[in-house]
mmCIF file of N, CA and C in Angstrom:
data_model
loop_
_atom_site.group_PDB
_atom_site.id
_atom_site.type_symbol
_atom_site.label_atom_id
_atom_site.label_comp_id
_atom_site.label_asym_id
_atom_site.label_seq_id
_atom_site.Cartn_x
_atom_site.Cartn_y
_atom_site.Cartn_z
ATOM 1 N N UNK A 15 0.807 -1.205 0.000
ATOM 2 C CA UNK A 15 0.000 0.000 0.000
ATOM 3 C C UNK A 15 0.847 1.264 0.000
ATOM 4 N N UNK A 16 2.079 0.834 0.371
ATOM 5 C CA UNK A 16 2.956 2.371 0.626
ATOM 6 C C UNK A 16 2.935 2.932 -0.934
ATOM 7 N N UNK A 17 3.463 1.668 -1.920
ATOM 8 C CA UNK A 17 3.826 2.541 -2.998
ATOM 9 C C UNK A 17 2.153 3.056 -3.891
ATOM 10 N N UNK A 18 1.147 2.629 -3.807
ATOM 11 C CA UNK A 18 -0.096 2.752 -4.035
ATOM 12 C C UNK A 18 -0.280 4.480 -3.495
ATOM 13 N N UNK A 19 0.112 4.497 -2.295
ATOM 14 C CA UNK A 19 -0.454 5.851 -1.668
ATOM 15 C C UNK A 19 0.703 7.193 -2.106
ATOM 16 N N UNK A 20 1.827 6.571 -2.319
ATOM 17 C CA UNK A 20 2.661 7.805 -2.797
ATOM 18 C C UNK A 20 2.177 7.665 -4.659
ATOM 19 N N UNK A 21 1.927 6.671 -5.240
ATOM 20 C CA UNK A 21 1.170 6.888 -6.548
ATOM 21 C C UNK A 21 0.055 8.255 -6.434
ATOM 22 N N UNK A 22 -0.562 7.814 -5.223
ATOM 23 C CA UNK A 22 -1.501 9.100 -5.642
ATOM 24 C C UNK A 22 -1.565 10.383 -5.395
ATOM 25 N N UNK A 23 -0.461 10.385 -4.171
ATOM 26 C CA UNK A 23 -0.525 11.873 -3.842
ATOM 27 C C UNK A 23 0.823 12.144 -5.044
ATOM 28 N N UNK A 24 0.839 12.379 -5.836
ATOM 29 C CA UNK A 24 1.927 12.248 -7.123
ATOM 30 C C UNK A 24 0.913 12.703 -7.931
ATOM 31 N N UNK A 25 0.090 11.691 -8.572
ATOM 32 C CA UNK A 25 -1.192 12.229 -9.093
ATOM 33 C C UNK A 25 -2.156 13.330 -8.904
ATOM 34 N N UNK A 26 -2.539 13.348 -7.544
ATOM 35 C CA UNK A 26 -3.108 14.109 -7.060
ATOM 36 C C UNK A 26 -2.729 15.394 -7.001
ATOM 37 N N UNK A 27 -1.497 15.759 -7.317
ATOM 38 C CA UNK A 27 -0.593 16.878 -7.243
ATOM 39 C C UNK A 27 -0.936 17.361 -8.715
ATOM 40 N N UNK A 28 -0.778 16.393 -9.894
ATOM 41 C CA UNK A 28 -0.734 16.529 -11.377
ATOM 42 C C UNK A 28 -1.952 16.756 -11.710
ATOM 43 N N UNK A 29 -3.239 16.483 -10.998
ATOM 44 C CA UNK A 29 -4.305 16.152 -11.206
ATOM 45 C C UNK A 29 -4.558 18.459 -11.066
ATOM 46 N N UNK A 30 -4.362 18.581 -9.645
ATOM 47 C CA UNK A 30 -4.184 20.121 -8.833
ATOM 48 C C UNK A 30 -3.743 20.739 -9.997
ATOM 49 N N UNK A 31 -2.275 20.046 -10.805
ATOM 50 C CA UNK A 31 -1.856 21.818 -11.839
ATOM 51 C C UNK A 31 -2.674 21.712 -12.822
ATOM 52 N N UNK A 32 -3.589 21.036 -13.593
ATOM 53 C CA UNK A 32 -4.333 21.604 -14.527
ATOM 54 C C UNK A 32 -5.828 20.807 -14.289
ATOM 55 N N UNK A 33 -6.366 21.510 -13.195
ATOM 56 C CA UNK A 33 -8.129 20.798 -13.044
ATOM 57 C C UNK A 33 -9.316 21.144 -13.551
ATOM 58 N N UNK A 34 -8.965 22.179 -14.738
ATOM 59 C CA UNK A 34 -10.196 22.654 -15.392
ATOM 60 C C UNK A 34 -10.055 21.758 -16.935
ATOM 61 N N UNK A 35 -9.227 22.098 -17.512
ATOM 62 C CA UNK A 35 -8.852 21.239 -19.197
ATOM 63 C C UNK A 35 -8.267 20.048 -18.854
ATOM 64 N N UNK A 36 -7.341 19.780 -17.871
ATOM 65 C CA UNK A 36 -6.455 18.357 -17.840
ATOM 66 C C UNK A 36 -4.830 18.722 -18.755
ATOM 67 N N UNK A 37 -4.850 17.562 -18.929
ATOM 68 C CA UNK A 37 -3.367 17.900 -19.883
ATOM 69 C C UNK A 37 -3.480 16.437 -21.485
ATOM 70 N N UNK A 38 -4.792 16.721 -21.832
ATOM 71 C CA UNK A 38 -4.890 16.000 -22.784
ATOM 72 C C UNK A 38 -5.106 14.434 -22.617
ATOM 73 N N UNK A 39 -5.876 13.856 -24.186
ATOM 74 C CA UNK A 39 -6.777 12.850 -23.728
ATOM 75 C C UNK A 39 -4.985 11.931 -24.160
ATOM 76 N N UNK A 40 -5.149 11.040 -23.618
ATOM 77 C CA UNK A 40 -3.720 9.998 -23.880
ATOM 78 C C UNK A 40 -2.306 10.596 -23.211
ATOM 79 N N UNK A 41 -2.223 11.682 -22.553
ATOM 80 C CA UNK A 41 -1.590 12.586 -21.895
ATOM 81 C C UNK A 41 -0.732 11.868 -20.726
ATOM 82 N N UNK A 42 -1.296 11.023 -20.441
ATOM 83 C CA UNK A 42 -1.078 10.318 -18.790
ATOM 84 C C UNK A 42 0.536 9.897 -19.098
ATOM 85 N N UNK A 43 0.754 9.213 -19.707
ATOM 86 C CA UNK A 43 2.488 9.118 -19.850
ATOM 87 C C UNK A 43 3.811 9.612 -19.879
ATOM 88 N N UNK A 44 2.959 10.839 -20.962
ATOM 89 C CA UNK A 44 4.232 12.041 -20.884
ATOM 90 C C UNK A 44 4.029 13.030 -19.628
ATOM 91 N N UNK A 45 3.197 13.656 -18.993
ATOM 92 C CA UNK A 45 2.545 14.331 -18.142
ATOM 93 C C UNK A 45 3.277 13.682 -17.061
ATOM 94 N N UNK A 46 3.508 12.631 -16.521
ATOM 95 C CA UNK A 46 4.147 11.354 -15.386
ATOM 96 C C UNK A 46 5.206 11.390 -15.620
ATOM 97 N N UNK A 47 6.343 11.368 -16.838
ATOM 98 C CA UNK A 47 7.561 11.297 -17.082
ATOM 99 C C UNK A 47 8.045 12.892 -16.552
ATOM 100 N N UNK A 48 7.711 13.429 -17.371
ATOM 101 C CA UNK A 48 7.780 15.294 -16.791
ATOM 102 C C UNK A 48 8.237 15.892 -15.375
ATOM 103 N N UNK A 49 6.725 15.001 -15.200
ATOM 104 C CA UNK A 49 6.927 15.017 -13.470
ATOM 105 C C UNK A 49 7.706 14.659 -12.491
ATOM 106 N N UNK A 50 8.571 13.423 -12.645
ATOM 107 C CA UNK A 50 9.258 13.094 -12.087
ATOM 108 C C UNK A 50 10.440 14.133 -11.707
ATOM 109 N N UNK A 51 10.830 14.474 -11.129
ATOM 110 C CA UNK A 51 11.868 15.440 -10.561
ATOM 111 C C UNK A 51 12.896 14.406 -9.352
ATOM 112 N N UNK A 52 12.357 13.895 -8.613
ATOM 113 C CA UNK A 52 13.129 13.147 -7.681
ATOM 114 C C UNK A 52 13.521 11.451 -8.031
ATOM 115 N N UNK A 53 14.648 11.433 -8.324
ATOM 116 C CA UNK A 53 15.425 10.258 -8.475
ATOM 117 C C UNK A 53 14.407 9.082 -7.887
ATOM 118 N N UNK A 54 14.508 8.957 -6.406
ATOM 119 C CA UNK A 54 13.802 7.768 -5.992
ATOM 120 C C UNK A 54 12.510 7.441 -7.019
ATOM 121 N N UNK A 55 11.147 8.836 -6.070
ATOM 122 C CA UNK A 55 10.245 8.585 -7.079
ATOM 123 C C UNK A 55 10.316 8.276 -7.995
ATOM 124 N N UNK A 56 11.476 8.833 -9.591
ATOM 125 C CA UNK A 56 11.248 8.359 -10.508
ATOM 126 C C UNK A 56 11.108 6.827 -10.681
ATOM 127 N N UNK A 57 12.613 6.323 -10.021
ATOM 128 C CA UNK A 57 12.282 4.872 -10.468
ATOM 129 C C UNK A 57 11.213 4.254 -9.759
ATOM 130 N N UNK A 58 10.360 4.550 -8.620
ATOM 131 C CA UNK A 58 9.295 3.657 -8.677
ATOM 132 C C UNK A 58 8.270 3.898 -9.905
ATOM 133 N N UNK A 59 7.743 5.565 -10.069
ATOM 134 C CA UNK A 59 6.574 5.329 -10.728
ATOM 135 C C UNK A 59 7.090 5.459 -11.904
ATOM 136 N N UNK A 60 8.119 5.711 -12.697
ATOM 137 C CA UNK A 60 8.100 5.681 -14.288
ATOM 138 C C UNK A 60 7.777 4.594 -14.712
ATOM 139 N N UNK A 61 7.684 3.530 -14.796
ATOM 140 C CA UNK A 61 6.729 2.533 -15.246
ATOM 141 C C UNK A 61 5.471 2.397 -15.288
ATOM 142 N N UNK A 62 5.054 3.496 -14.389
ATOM 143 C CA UNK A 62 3.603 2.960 -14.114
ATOM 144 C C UNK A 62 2.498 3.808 -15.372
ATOM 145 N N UNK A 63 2.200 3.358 -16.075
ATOM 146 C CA UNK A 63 1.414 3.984 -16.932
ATOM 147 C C UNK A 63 -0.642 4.120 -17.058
ATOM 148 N N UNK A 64 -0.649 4.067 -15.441
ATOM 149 C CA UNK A 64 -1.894 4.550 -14.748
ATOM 150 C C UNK A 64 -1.654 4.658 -13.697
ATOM 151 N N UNK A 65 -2.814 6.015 -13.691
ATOM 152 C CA UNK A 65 -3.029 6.613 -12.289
ATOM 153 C C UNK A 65 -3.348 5.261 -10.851
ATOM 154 N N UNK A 66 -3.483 3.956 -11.303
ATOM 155 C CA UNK A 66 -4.523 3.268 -11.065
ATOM 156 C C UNK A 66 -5.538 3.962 -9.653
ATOM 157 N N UNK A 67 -5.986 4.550 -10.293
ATOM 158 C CA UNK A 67 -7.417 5.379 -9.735
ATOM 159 C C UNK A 67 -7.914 6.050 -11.076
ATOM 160 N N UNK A 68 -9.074 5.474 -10.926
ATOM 161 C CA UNK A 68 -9.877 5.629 -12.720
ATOM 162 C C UNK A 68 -10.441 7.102 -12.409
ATOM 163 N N UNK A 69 -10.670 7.746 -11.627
ATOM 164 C CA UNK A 69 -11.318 9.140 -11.361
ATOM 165 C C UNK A 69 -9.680 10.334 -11.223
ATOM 166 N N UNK A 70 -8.582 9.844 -10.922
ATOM 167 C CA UNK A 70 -7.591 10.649 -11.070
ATOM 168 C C UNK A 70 -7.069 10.543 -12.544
ATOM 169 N N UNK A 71 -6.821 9.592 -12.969
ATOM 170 C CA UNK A 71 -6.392 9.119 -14.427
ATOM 171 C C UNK A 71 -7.210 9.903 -15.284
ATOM 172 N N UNK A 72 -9.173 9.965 -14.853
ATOM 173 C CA UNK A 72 -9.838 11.352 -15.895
ATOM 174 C C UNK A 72 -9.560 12.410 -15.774
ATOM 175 N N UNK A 73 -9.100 12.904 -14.592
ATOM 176 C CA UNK A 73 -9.028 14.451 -14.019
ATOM 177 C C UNK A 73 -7.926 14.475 -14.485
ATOM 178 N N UNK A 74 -6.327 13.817 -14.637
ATOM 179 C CA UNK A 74 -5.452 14.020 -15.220
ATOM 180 C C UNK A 74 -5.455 14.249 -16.862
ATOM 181 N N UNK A 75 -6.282 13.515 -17.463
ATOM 182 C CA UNK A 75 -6.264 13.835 -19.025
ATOM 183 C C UNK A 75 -7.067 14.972 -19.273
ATOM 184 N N UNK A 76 -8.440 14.813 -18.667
ATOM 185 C CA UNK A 76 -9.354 15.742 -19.088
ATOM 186 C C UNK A 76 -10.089 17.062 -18.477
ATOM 187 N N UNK A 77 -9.539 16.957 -17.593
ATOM 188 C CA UNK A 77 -10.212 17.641 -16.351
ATOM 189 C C UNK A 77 -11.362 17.434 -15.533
ATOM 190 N N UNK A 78 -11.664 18.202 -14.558
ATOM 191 C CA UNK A 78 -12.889 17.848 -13.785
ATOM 192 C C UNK A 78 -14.354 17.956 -14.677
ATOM 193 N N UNK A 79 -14.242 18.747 -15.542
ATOM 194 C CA UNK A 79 -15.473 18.468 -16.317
ATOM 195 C C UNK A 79 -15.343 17.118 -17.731
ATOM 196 N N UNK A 80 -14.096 16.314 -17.599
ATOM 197 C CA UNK A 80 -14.513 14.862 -18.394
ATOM 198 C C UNK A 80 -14.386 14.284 -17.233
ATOM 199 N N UNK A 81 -14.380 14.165 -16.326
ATOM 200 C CA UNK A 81 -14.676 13.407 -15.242
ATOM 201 C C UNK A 81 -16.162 13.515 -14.931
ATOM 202 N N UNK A 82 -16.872 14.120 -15.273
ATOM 203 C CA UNK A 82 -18.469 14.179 -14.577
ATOM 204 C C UNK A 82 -18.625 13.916 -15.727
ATOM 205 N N UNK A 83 -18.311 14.002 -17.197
ATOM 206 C CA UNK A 83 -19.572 13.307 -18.412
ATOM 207 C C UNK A 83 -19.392 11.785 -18.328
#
C-alpha cells in the first residue's frame, strides 16, 4: 500500500496543476515522465502507466469536467 499511496498523492498533485482542461486525452504518460523530478520517485513510478485510480487518471487527461460526463 505504501507505494499505491505515494502513486496518488503524485497524481493528485498533477491532477491540482491543470483541473479545469487536464493535460490532454492519452496525456497520462508524458505528463508522469515530466513530473518526475526526484530520483527515488522516478524509479518507482516511471513505469507505471496509470493513475490506477480511474477518477484521477480522468481528471489528469481531461479535467474535472470529463470526469463528470
Amino acid at each position: 500500500w505504501t507505494l499505491r499511496l505515494t502513486m496518488w498523492r503524485h497524481y493528485l498533485d498533477l491532477a491540482a496543476q491543470s483541473p479545469l482542461w487536464g493535460n490532454g486525452a492519452g496525456a497520462f504518460a508524458s505528463v508522469n515522465a515530466q513530473a518526475l523530478g526526484d530520483p527515488v520517485q522516478a524509479s518507482q513510478l516511471w513505469p507505471v502507466n496509470a493513475a490506477h485510480n480511474i477518477l484521477l487518471h480522468m481528471v489528469i487527461e481531461g479535467g474535472l469536467p470529463f470526469m463528470l460526463l
